[in-house]
XYZ file of C-alpha atoms in Angstrom:
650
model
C 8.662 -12.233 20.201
C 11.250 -9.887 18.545
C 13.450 -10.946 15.657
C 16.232 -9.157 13.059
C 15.098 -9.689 9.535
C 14.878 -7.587 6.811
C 11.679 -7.092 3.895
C 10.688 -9.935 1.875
C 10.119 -9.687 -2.262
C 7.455 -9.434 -4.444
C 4.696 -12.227 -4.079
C 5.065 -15.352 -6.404
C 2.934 -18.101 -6.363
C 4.873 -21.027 -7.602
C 6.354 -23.291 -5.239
C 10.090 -24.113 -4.946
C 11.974 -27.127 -5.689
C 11.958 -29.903 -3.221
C 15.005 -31.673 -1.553
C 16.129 -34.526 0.763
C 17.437 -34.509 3.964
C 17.506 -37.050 6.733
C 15.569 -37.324 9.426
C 13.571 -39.508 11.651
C 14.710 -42.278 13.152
C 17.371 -44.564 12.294
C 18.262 -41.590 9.814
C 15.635 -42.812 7.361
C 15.344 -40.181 4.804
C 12.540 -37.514 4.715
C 11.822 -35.948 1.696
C 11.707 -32.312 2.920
C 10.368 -29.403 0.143
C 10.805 -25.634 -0.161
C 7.610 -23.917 -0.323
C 7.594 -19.689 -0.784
C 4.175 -19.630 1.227
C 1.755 -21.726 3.408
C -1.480 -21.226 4.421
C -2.901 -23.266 7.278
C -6.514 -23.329 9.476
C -6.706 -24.885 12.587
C -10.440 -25.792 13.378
C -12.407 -27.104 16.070
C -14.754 -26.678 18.451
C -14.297 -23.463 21.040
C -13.412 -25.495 22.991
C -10.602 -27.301 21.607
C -8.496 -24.548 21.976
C -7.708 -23.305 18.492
C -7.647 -19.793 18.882
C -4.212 -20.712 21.402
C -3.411 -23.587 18.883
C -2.740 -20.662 15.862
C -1.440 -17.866 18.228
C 1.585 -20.298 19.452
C 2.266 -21.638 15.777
C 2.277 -17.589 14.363
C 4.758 -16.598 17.468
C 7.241 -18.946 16.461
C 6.763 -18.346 12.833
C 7.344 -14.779 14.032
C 10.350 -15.560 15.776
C 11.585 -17.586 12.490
C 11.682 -14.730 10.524
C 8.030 -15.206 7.927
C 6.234 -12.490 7.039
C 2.937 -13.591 8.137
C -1.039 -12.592 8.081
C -3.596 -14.190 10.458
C -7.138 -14.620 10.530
C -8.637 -15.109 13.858
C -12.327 -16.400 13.368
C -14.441 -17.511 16.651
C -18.516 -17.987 17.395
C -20.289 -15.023 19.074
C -21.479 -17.840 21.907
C -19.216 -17.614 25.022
C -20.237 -21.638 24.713
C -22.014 -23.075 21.767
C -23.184 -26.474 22.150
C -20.200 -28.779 21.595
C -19.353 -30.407 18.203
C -22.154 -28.129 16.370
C -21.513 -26.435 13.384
C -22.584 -22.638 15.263
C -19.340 -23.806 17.723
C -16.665 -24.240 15.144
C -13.514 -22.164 16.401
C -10.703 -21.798 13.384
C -7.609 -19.458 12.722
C -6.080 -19.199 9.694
C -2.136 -18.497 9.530
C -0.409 -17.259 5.984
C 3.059 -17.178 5.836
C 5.610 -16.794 4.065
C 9.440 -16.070 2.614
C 8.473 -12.754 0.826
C 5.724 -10.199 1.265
C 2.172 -10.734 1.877
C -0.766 -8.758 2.560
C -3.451 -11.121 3.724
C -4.292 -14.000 5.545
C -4.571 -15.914 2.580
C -7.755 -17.019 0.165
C -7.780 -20.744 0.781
C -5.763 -23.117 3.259
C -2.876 -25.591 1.875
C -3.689 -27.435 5.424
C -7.221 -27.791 7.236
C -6.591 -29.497 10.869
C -10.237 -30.565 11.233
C -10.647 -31.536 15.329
C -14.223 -33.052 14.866
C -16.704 -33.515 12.132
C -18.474 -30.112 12.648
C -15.103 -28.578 11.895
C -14.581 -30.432 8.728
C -17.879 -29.505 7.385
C -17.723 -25.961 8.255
C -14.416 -25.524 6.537
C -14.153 -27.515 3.226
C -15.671 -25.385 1.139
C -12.598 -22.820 1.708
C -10.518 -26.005 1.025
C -8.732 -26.521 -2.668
C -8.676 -30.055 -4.266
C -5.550 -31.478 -3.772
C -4.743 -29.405 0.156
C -3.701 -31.684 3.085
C -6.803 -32.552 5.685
C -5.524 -33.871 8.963
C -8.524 -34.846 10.972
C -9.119 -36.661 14.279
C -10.322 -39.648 13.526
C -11.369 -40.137 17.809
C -14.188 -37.968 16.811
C -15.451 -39.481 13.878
C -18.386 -41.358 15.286
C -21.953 -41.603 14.358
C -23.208 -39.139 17.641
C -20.745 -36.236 16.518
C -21.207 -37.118 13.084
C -25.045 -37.052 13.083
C -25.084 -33.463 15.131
C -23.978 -31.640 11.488
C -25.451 -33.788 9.311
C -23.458 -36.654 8.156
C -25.584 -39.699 7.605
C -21.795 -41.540 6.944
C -18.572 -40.966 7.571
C -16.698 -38.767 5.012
C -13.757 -40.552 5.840
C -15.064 -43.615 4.594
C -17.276 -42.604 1.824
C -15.186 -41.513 -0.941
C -16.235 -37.467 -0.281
C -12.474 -36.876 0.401
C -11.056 -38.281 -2.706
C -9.649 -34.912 -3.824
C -8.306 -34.139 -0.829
C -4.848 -35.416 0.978
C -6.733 -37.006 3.731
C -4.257 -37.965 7.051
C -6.237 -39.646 9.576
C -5.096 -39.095 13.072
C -6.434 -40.438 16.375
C -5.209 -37.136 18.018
C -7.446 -37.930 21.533
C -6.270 -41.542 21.774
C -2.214 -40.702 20.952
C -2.214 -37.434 23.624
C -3.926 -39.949 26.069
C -1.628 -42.354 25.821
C 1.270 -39.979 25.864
C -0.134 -38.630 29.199
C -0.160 -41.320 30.934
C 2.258 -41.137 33.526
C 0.826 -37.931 34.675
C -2.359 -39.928 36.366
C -4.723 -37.405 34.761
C -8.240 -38.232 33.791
C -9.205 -38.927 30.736
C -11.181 -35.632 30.386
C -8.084 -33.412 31.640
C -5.674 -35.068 28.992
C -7.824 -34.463 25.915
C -7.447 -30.929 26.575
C -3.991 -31.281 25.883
C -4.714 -33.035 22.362
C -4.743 -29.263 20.387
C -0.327 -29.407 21.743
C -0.716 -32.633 20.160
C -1.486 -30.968 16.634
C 0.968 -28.125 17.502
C 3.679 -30.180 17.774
C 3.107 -32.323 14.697
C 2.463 -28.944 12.061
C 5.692 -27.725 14.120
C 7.285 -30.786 12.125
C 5.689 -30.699 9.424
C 6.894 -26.967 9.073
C 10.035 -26.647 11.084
C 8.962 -24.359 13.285
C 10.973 -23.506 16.362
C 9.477 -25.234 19.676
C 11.394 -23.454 22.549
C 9.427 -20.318 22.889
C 6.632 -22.572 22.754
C 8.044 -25.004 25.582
C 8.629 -22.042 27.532
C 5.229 -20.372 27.111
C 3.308 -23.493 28.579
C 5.174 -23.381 31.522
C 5.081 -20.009 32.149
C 1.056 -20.313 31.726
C 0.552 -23.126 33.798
C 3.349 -22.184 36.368
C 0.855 -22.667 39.397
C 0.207 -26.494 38.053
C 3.646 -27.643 37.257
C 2.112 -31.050 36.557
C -0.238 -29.771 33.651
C 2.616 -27.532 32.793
C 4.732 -30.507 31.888
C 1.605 -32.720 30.316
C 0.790 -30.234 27.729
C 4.772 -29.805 26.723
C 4.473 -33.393 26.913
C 1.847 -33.978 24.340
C 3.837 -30.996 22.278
C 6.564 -33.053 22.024
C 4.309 -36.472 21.343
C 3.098 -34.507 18.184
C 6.436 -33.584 16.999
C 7.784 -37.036 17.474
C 4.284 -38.643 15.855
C 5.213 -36.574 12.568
C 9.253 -37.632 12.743
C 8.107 -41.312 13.149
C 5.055 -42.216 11.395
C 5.002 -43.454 7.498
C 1.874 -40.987 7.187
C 4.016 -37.529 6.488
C 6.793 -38.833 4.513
C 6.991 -35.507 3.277
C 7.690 -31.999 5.670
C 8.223 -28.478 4.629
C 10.583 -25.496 4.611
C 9.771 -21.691 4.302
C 12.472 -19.809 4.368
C 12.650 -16.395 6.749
C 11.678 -13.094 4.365
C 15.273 -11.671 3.960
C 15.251 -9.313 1.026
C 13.315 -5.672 1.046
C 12.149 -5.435 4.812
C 14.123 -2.425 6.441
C 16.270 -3.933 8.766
C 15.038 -3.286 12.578
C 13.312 -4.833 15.392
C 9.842 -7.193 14.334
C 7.481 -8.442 16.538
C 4.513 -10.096 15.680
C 1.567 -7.893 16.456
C -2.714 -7.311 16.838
C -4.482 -4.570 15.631
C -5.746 -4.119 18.802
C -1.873 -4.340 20.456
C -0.730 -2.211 18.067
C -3.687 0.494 18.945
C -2.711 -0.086 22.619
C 0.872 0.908 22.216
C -0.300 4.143 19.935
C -2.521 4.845 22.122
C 0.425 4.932 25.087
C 3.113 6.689 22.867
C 0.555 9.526 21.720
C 0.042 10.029 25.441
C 4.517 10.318 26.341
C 5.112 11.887 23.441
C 1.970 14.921 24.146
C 3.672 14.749 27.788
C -0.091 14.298 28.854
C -1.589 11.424 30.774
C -3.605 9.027 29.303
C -7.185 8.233 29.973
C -9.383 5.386 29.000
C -13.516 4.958 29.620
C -14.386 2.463 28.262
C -17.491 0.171 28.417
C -16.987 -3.706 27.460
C -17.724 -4.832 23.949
C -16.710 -6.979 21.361
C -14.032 -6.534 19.650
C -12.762 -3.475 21.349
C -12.020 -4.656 25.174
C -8.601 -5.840 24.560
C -8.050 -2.025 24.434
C -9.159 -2.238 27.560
C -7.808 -4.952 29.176
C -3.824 -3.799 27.177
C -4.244 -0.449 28.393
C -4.711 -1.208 31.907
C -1.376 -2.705 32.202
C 0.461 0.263 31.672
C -0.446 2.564 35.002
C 3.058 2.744 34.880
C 3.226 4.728 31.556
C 0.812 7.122 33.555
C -2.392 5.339 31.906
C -5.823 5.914 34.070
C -8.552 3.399 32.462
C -12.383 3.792 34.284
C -14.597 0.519 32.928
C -17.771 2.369 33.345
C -20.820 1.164 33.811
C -22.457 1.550 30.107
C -21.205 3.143 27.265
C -22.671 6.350 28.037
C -21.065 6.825 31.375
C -17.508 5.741 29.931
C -17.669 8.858 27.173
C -18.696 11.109 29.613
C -16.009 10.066 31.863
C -13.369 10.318 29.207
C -14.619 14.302 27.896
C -14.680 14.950 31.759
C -10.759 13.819 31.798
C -10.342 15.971 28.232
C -11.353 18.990 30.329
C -9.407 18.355 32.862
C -6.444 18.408 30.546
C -5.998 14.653 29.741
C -5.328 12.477 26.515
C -9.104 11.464 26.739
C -10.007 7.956 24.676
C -13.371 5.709 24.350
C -12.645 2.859 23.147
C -16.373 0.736 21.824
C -18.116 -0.885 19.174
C -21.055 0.118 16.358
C -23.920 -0.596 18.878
C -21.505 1.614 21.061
C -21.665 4.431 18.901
C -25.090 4.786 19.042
C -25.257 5.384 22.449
C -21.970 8.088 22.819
C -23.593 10.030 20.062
C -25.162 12.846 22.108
C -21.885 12.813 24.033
C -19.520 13.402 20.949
C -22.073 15.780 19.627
C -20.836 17.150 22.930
C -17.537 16.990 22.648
C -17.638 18.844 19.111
C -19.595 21.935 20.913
C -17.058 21.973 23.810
C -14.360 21.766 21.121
C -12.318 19.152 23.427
C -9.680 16.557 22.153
C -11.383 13.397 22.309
C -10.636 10.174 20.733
C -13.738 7.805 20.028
C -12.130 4.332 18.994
C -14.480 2.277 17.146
C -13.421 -1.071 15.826
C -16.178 -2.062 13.881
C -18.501 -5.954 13.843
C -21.150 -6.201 11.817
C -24.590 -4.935 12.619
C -27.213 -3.569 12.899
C -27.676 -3.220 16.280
C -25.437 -5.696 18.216
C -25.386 -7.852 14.781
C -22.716 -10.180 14.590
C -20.152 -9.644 17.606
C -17.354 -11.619 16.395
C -17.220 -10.910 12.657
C -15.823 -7.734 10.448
C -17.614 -5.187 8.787
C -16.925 -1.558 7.415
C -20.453 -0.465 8.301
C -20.120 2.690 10.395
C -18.916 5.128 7.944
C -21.544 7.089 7.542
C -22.369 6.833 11.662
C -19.030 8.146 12.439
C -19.995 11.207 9.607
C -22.469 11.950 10.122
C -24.615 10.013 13.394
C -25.203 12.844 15.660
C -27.777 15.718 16.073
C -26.884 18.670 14.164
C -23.958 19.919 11.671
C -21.386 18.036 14.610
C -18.657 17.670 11.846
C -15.441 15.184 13.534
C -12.504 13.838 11.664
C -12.021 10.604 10.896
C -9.009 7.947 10.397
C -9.270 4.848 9.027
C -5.556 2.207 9.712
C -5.012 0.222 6.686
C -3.370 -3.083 8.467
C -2.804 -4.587 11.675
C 0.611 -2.469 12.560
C -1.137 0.301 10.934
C -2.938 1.032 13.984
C 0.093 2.455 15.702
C 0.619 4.933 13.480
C -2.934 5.566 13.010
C -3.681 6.097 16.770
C -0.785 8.192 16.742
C -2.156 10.448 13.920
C -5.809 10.196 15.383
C -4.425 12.220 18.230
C -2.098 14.460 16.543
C -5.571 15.722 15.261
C -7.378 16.003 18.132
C -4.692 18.129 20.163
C -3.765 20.617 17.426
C -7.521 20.636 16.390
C -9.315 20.426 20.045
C -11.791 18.087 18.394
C -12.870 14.851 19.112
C -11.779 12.649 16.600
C -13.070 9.405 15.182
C -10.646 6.122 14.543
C -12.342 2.982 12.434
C -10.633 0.159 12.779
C -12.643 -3.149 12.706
C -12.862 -6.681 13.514
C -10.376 -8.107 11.111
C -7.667 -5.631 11.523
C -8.308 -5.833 15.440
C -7.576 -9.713 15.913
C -5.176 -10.108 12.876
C -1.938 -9.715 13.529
C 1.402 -9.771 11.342
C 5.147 -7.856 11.898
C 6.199 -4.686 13.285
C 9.214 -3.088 12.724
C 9.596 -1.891 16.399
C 10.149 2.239 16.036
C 13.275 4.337 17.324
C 11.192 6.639 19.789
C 13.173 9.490 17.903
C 10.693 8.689 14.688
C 7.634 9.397 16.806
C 5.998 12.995 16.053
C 6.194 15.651 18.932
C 2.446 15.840 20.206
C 3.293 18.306 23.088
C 0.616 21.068 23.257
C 0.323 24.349 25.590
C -2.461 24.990 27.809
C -3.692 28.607 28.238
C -1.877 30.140 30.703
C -2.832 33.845 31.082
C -5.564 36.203 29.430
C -5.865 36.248 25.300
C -8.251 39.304 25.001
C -8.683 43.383 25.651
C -11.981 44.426 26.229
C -12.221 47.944 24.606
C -11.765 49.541 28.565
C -8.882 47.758 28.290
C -9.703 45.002 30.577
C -7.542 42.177 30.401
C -9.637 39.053 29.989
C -9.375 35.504 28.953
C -11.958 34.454 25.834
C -12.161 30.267 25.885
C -13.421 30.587 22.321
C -10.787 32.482 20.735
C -9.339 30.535 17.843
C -5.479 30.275 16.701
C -5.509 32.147 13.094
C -4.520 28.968 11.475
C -5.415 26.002 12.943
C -9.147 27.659 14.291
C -8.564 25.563 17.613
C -9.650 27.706 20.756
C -7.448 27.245 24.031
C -7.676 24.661 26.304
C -7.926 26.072 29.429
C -7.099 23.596 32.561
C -9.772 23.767 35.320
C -8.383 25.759 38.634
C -6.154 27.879 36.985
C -6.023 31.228 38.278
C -8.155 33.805 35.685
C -8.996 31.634 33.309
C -12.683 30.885 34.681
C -15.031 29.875 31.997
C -18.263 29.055 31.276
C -18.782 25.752 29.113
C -21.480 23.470 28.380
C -23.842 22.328 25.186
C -25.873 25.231 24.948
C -24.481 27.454 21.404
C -22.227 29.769 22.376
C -21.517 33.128 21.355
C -18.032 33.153 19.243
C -15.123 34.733 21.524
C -16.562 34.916 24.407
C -18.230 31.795 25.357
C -21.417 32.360 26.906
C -24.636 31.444 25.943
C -25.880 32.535 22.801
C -29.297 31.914 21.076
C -28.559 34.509 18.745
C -29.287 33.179 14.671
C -25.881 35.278 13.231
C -23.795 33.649 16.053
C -25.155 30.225 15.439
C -24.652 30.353 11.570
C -20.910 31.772 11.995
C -20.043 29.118 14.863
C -21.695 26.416 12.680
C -19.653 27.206 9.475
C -16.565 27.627 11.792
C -16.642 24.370 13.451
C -16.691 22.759 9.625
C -14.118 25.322 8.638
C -11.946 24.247 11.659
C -12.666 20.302 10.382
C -12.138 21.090 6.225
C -8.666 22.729 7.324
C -7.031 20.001 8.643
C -3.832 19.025 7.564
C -3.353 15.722 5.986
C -1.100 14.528 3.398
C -2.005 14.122 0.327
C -3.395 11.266 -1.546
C -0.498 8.695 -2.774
C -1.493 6.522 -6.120
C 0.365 3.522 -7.291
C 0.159 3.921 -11.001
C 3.055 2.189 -12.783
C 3.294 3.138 -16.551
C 3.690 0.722 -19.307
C 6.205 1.207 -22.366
C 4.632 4.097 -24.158
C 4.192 5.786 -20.418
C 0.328 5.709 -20.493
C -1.072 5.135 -16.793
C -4.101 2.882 -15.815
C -7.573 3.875 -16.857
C -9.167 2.228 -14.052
C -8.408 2.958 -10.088
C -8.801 0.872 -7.706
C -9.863 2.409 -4.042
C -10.147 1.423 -0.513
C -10.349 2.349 2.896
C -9.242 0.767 6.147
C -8.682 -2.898 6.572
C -9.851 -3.505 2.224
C -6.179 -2.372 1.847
C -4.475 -6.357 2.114
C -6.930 -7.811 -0.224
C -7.008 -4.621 -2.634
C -3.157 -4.483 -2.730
C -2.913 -8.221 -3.595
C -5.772 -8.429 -6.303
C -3.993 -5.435 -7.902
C -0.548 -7.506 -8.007
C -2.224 -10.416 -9.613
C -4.115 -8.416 -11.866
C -0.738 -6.640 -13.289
C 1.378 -10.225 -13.124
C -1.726 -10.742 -15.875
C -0.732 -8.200 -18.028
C -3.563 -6.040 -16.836
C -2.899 -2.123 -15.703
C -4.470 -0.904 -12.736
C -3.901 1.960 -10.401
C -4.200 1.491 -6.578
C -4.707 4.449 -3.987
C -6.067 4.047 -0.499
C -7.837 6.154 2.120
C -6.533 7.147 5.567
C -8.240 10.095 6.088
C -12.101 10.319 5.595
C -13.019 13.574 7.146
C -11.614 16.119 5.706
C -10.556 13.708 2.458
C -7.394 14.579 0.988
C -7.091 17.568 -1.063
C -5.979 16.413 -3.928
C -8.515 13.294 -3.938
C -10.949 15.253 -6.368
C -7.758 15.775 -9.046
C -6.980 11.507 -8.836
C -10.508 10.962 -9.189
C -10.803 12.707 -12.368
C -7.501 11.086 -14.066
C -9.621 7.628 -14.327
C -12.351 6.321 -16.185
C -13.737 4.027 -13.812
C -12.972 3.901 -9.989
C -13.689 0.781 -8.591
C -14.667 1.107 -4.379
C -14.623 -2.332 -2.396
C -15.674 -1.918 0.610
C -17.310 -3.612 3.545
C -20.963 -2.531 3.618
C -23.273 -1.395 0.817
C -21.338 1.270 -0.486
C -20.836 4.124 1.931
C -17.589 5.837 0.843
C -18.725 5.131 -2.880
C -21.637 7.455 -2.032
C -19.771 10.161 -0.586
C -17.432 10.488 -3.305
C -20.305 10.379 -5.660
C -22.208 13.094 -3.507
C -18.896 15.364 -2.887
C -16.892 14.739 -6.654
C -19.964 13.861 -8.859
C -18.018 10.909 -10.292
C -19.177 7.708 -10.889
C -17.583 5.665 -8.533
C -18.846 1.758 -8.649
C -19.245 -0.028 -5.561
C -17.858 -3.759 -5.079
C -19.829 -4.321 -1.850
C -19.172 -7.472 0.429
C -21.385 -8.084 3.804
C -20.415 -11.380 5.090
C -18.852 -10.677 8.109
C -15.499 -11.951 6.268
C -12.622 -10.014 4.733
C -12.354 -10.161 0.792
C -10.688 -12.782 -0.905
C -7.655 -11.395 -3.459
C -8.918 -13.676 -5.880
C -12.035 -12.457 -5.942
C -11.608 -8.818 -5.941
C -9.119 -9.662 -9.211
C -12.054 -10.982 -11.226
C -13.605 -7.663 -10.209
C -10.672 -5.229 -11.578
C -10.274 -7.168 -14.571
C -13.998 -7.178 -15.539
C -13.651 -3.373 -15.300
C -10.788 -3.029 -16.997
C -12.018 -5.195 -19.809
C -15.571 -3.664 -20.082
C-alpha cells in the first residue's frame, strides 16, 4: 500500500492523554486513549497463521500513515508438532506517530493463540501489558505438552498482567455458521477473528484488508466471505463486549518525513526492486542464479516476476551451479547476481575466487542466518564477515556493502552494483535475516534520483604492439579506476583468452611467471583499496562548552535500529555519545582511521563474536571493545543503552 505522509519527530516515550468518544452500541461511551507508540506480538502455533495475522495489521497501519518496524519470527520446521513450544509462530509490529528505528524491546499486547504461545513469549512481556489469550485452547492436553501442570489462567501466574480471556475458536465458529463449514475449516479462520478485534482496539482501517481476503481466496468465494466474516465478528466482539472498555489511537507520523510516496516494505522487497533498477538504469539485463535457501529465496521468487523488466532468473540445481551460471551471464555482458545464504557461501567460494581472477561484475547476495553450517535457518546473525573477507583461496580481495535497514537495501543493491560495473569485480552485499523479513516505509524514489549505472563495452582494439599491430589487450586497466574492459563474447577482434589460471598483466594469457603474479596480486588489491566511497558520517552533537563525545558508538548493517535508539536514550539521560555506522567494509572509508582516533573508547555491537571489532583492531591498532550478541535475535535498545552508559561512565 502507498500513502502521502510526511517524517515523524523525535522518539518520546510517554504516552498521551486519553479521551472519550462514543462508540458501541446504543452509543454507550468508550473511553478511547492517545498513545505515541504501540508495540504488539501476535503468537501461535505455525499454523495459526500469524505470520499473515501481523503482515495484514502492518499494511493497514501502513496505509494509516505510522511509521512502523516489524519483527517477523517463525520455527525452522516446515511443521513442528502442533501446540509445542519448538512450533510457536509470532510477529511483532511497532508503531508509531513519530520516528522509530526498531521493532520494539517488549510488546504492550501479547495475542497468545494456545498455551505454548503464552509460555514462549512472557518473558518479553512487561508487568502491567495486555494478554489476550484463547481460552478454547486452554485445556489440560495442550497445556501439559509445554509444561503447565495448571492453568495460568487460573492460578494467579497472570496477576501482573492485563489478562482478557477470549474463546477465539468457539466465537469464529459460531460466527461461521451459515457457511456449513466444518468445524476444522472454520478454526482456520479464528487468526481474522483476532485481526479484526486489535483492528478495534487500534482503529486500524479494514478495507484493504476486506479486499485482500477476497482477492486471495477469489477461486473459493465461500471461504473468501467466511474469513471477512470472522474479520468483521472480531471487530464487532471488541465494539460490544464489556471486556475492552478501553481502545486506542495513534496518530499518522506527520512532522519531519519528506513528503513523497510510502509504502510499507521487506528487506528482501526492497533488494528485489534494487536489484531491478540497477539493471534499467546500467541499460543491461538482469540475471539471477540462484539456489533455494533460507532467508534469501524471496529474491528469488520477487525477481522472477519481473521478465518484463528484462529479468532472466535460472534456479539451479545447487549453489554451485547457480554462481557459475550467473559469472557465465557476467561474461556474456549481463547484470550477473547470486542471491544465497552462509552455508551458501561456502560452496560459491571457489567460484567468486573466480570471478575476482576473471575480474567480472558479479554480485554475491548473502543475507545472513545464523550458523555454522546450516545453523539456525530462520534466525539473524552478522556472522559472515570475515567469510565474505576473506573465505576464498588466495589474496581474492572483493568489496563489500553492508544496508543498514529494511529500505536500505534499495539503495544498497543499487550501490553494490555501481561497484561492480565501474570496478569489474564481484562484489559482496550482507544483508541478514532481520533486515530481510522486517519491513517498515519507503519513500517511493523519482527515477530521476537513481544514479546512471550505464557502462561501455570494448568495442575495438586498446593496444599497439611495437610492429605496430593493432591489438585488443582484455587486461588493460583504465588509469583510474584499474578496471580492465569487458569485452562481449562474438564481437569481431576482440577474441580473448580467459580462465583461472594467473595471467600475465596486459595481455591475458597464461602466466606462471613469479614478477607477474606479485604485480597482478598487488593490483587486484590496489583496484579494491581505490574504490570510491563516501566518507564516514559521525553524529556527534556538542554540549554547551562545544566538547564532543569521548566514547563512539559503531555498527554495521542491520545493528544500525537498535544502535541509533540506545544512543537517543542514552543522550535524553544526559549522557554524550557519538554514533557512526558502516556501509562499506571493503575498502573501509578513508577517513575511518581519523574518527577512530578522536575517541577514547569505541564501542562495536555486533552480531557474532566480534569480527569487525577485530579488523579495526588489526588495520587501526585501536582498542575497539566488542558488545557481542549470538542469539539469533536482534539487540534490544535497552540493552545496548546499559552498554554505552557503562562505557561512558567507566
Amino acid at each position: 500500500m502507498t500513502n502521502q505522509v510526511s517524517s515523524p519527530a523525535e522518539q518520546t516515550d510517554a504516552a498521551l492523554v486519553g479521551e472519550q468518544r462514543a462508540s458501541g452500541n446504543g452509543g454507550e461511551a468508550k473511553e478511547v486513549r492517545r498513545l505515541d507508540r504501540v508495540i504488539i506480538r501476535f503468537a501461535g502455533d505455525s499454523g495459526d497463521g500469524m505470520q499473515l495475522t501481523g503482515d495484514r495489521f502492518t499494511s493497514e497501519t501502513a496505509s494509516f500513515g505510522n511509521d512502523l518496524s516489524t519483527l517477523p519470527n517463525f520455527p525452522a520446521e516446515i511443521r513442528a508438532p502442533a501446540g509445542t513450544l519448538p512450533g510457536v509462530s509470532s510477529f511483532q509490529l511497532h508503531f508509531a506517530d513519530h520516528d522509530i528505528l526498531t521493532p520494539g524491546d517488549a510488546p504492550n499486547v501479547l495475542v497468545a493463540m494456545n498455551p505454548a504461545a503464552l509460555k514462549a513469549n512472557l518473558a518479553d512481556v512487561p508487568r502491567g501489558a495486555d494478554i489476550i489469550v484463547n481460552t478454547d485452547e486452554f485445556t489440560k492436553r495442550p497445556m501439559a505438552k509445554v509444561g503447565y501442570a495448571t492453568s495460568p489462567l487460573e492460578d494467579g501466574s497472570l496477576e501482573a498482567y492485563n489478562v482478557h480471556p477470549v474463546p477465539l475458536t468457539t466465537l469464529t465458529i459460531e460466527a461461521l455458521k451459515e457457511f456449513g463449514l466444518s468445524r476444522k475449516e472454520a478454526e482456520r479462520s479464528k487468526n481474522m477473528f483476532a485481526l479484526g478485534l486489535l483492528s478495534w482496539m487500534y482503529h486500524r482501517p479494514t478495507e484493504g484488508t476486506e479486499k485482500f481476503l477476497r482477492a486471495k481466496f477469489a477461486k473459493k468465494p465461500d471461504i473468501a466471505e467466511a474469513n471477512v466474516t470472522a474479520f468483521r465478528a472480531g471487530w464487532n466482539f471488541g465494539e460490544t463486549t464489556e471486556d475492552f472498555a478501553v481502545s486506542y489511537e495513534v496518530a499518522p507520523a506527520t512532522k519531519d518525513f519528506p513528503t513523497g510516496t510510502y509504502r510499507n516494505i521487506s528487506g528482501n522487497l526492497a533488494l528485489s526492486y534494487g536489484l531491478i533498477a540497477a539493471g534499467r538504469q546500467s541499460d543491461l539485463p538482469l540475471y539471477l542464479g540462484s539456489y533455494p535457501i533460507t532467508p534469501a529465496s524471496d529474491i528469488l521468487h520477487e525477481l522472477s516476476k519481473h521478465k518484463n523488466f528484462g529479468v532472466r532468473t535460472f534456479q539451479a540445481e545447487d549453489e554451485i551451479a547457480g554462481i557459475g551460471a550467473a559469472l557465465g551471464a557476467a561474461f556474456g555482458g549481463a547484470l550477473a547476481v547470486t542471491t544465497t545464504s552462509g552455508p551458501g557461501v561456502a560452496l560459491k567460494s571457489e567460484t567468486i575466487g573466480l570471478a575476482v581472477s576473471l575480474e567480472l561484475p558479479l554480485l554475491v547476495v548473502d543475507i545472513q542466518r545464523g550458523g555454522p553450517s546450516t545453523g539456525l535457518p530462520t534466525k539473524t546473525e552478522q556472522a559472515d564477515l570475515l567469510q565474505a573477507m576473506y573465505g576464498r583461496n588466495g589474496e581474492a580481495p572483493v568489496p563489500i556493502v553492508a544496508p543498514r535497514t529494511p529500505a536500505d537495501c534499495f539503495d544498497a543493491a543499487l550501490d553494490a552494483a555501481r561497484i561492480a560495473l565501474t570496478y569489474r569485480t564481484p562484489v559482496f552485499l550482507l544483508s541478514d535475516g532481520y533486515l530481510a523479513n522486517g519491513s517498515e516505509p519507503w519513500r517511493i524514489p523519482d527515477v530521476e534520483e537513481l544514479p546512471d549505472l550505464r557502462v561501455q563495452f570494448a568495442s575495438g582494439t586498446n593496444h599497439q604492439l611495437a610492429d605496430g599491430t593493432e591489438v585488443f589487450w582484455p587486461y588493460k586497466r583504465d588509469e583510474q579506476t584499474l578496471a580492465r574492459p569487458w569485452a562481449v563474447p562474438g564481437t569481431p577482434g576482440l577474441e580473448h583468452r580467459i580462465g583461472g589460471i594467473e595471467k600475465q598483466d596486459g595481455t591475458g594469457n597464461i602466466s606462471y611467471d613469479p614478477a607477474n603474479h606479485d604485480f597482478m596480486v598487488r593490483t587486484r588489491q590496489a583496484k579494491v583499496d581505490g574504490i570510491e566511497v563516501p566518507d564516514l558520517e559521525v553524529d556527534d552533537p556538542a554540549d554547551d562548552s562545544g566538547r564532543g563525545a569521548r566514547t563512539l558508538a559503531l555498527g554495521w548493517g542491520s545493528t544500525y535500529g537498535p544502535i541509533t535508539a540506545a544512543v537517543r536514550r542514552v543522550r535524553r539521560a544526559g549522557e554524550q555519545i557519538a554514533q557512526a555506522h558502516l556501509r562499506h567494509l571493503n575498502p573501509f572509508p578513508r577517513n575511518l582511521g581519523e574518527v577512530l582516533a578522536r575517541y577514547d573508547k569505541v564501542i562495536v555491537p555486533e552480531m557474532n563474536l566480534g569480527q569487525l571489532a577485530t579488523l579495526l583492531r588489526a588495520k587501526y591498532l585501536v582498542d575497539a571493545h566488542s558488545h557481542t550478541q549470538v542469539s539469533g535475535m536482534p539487540f534490544k535498545a535497552e540493552q545496548l543503552a546499559e552498554v554505552f552508559k557503562e562505557a561512558i561512565n567507566d
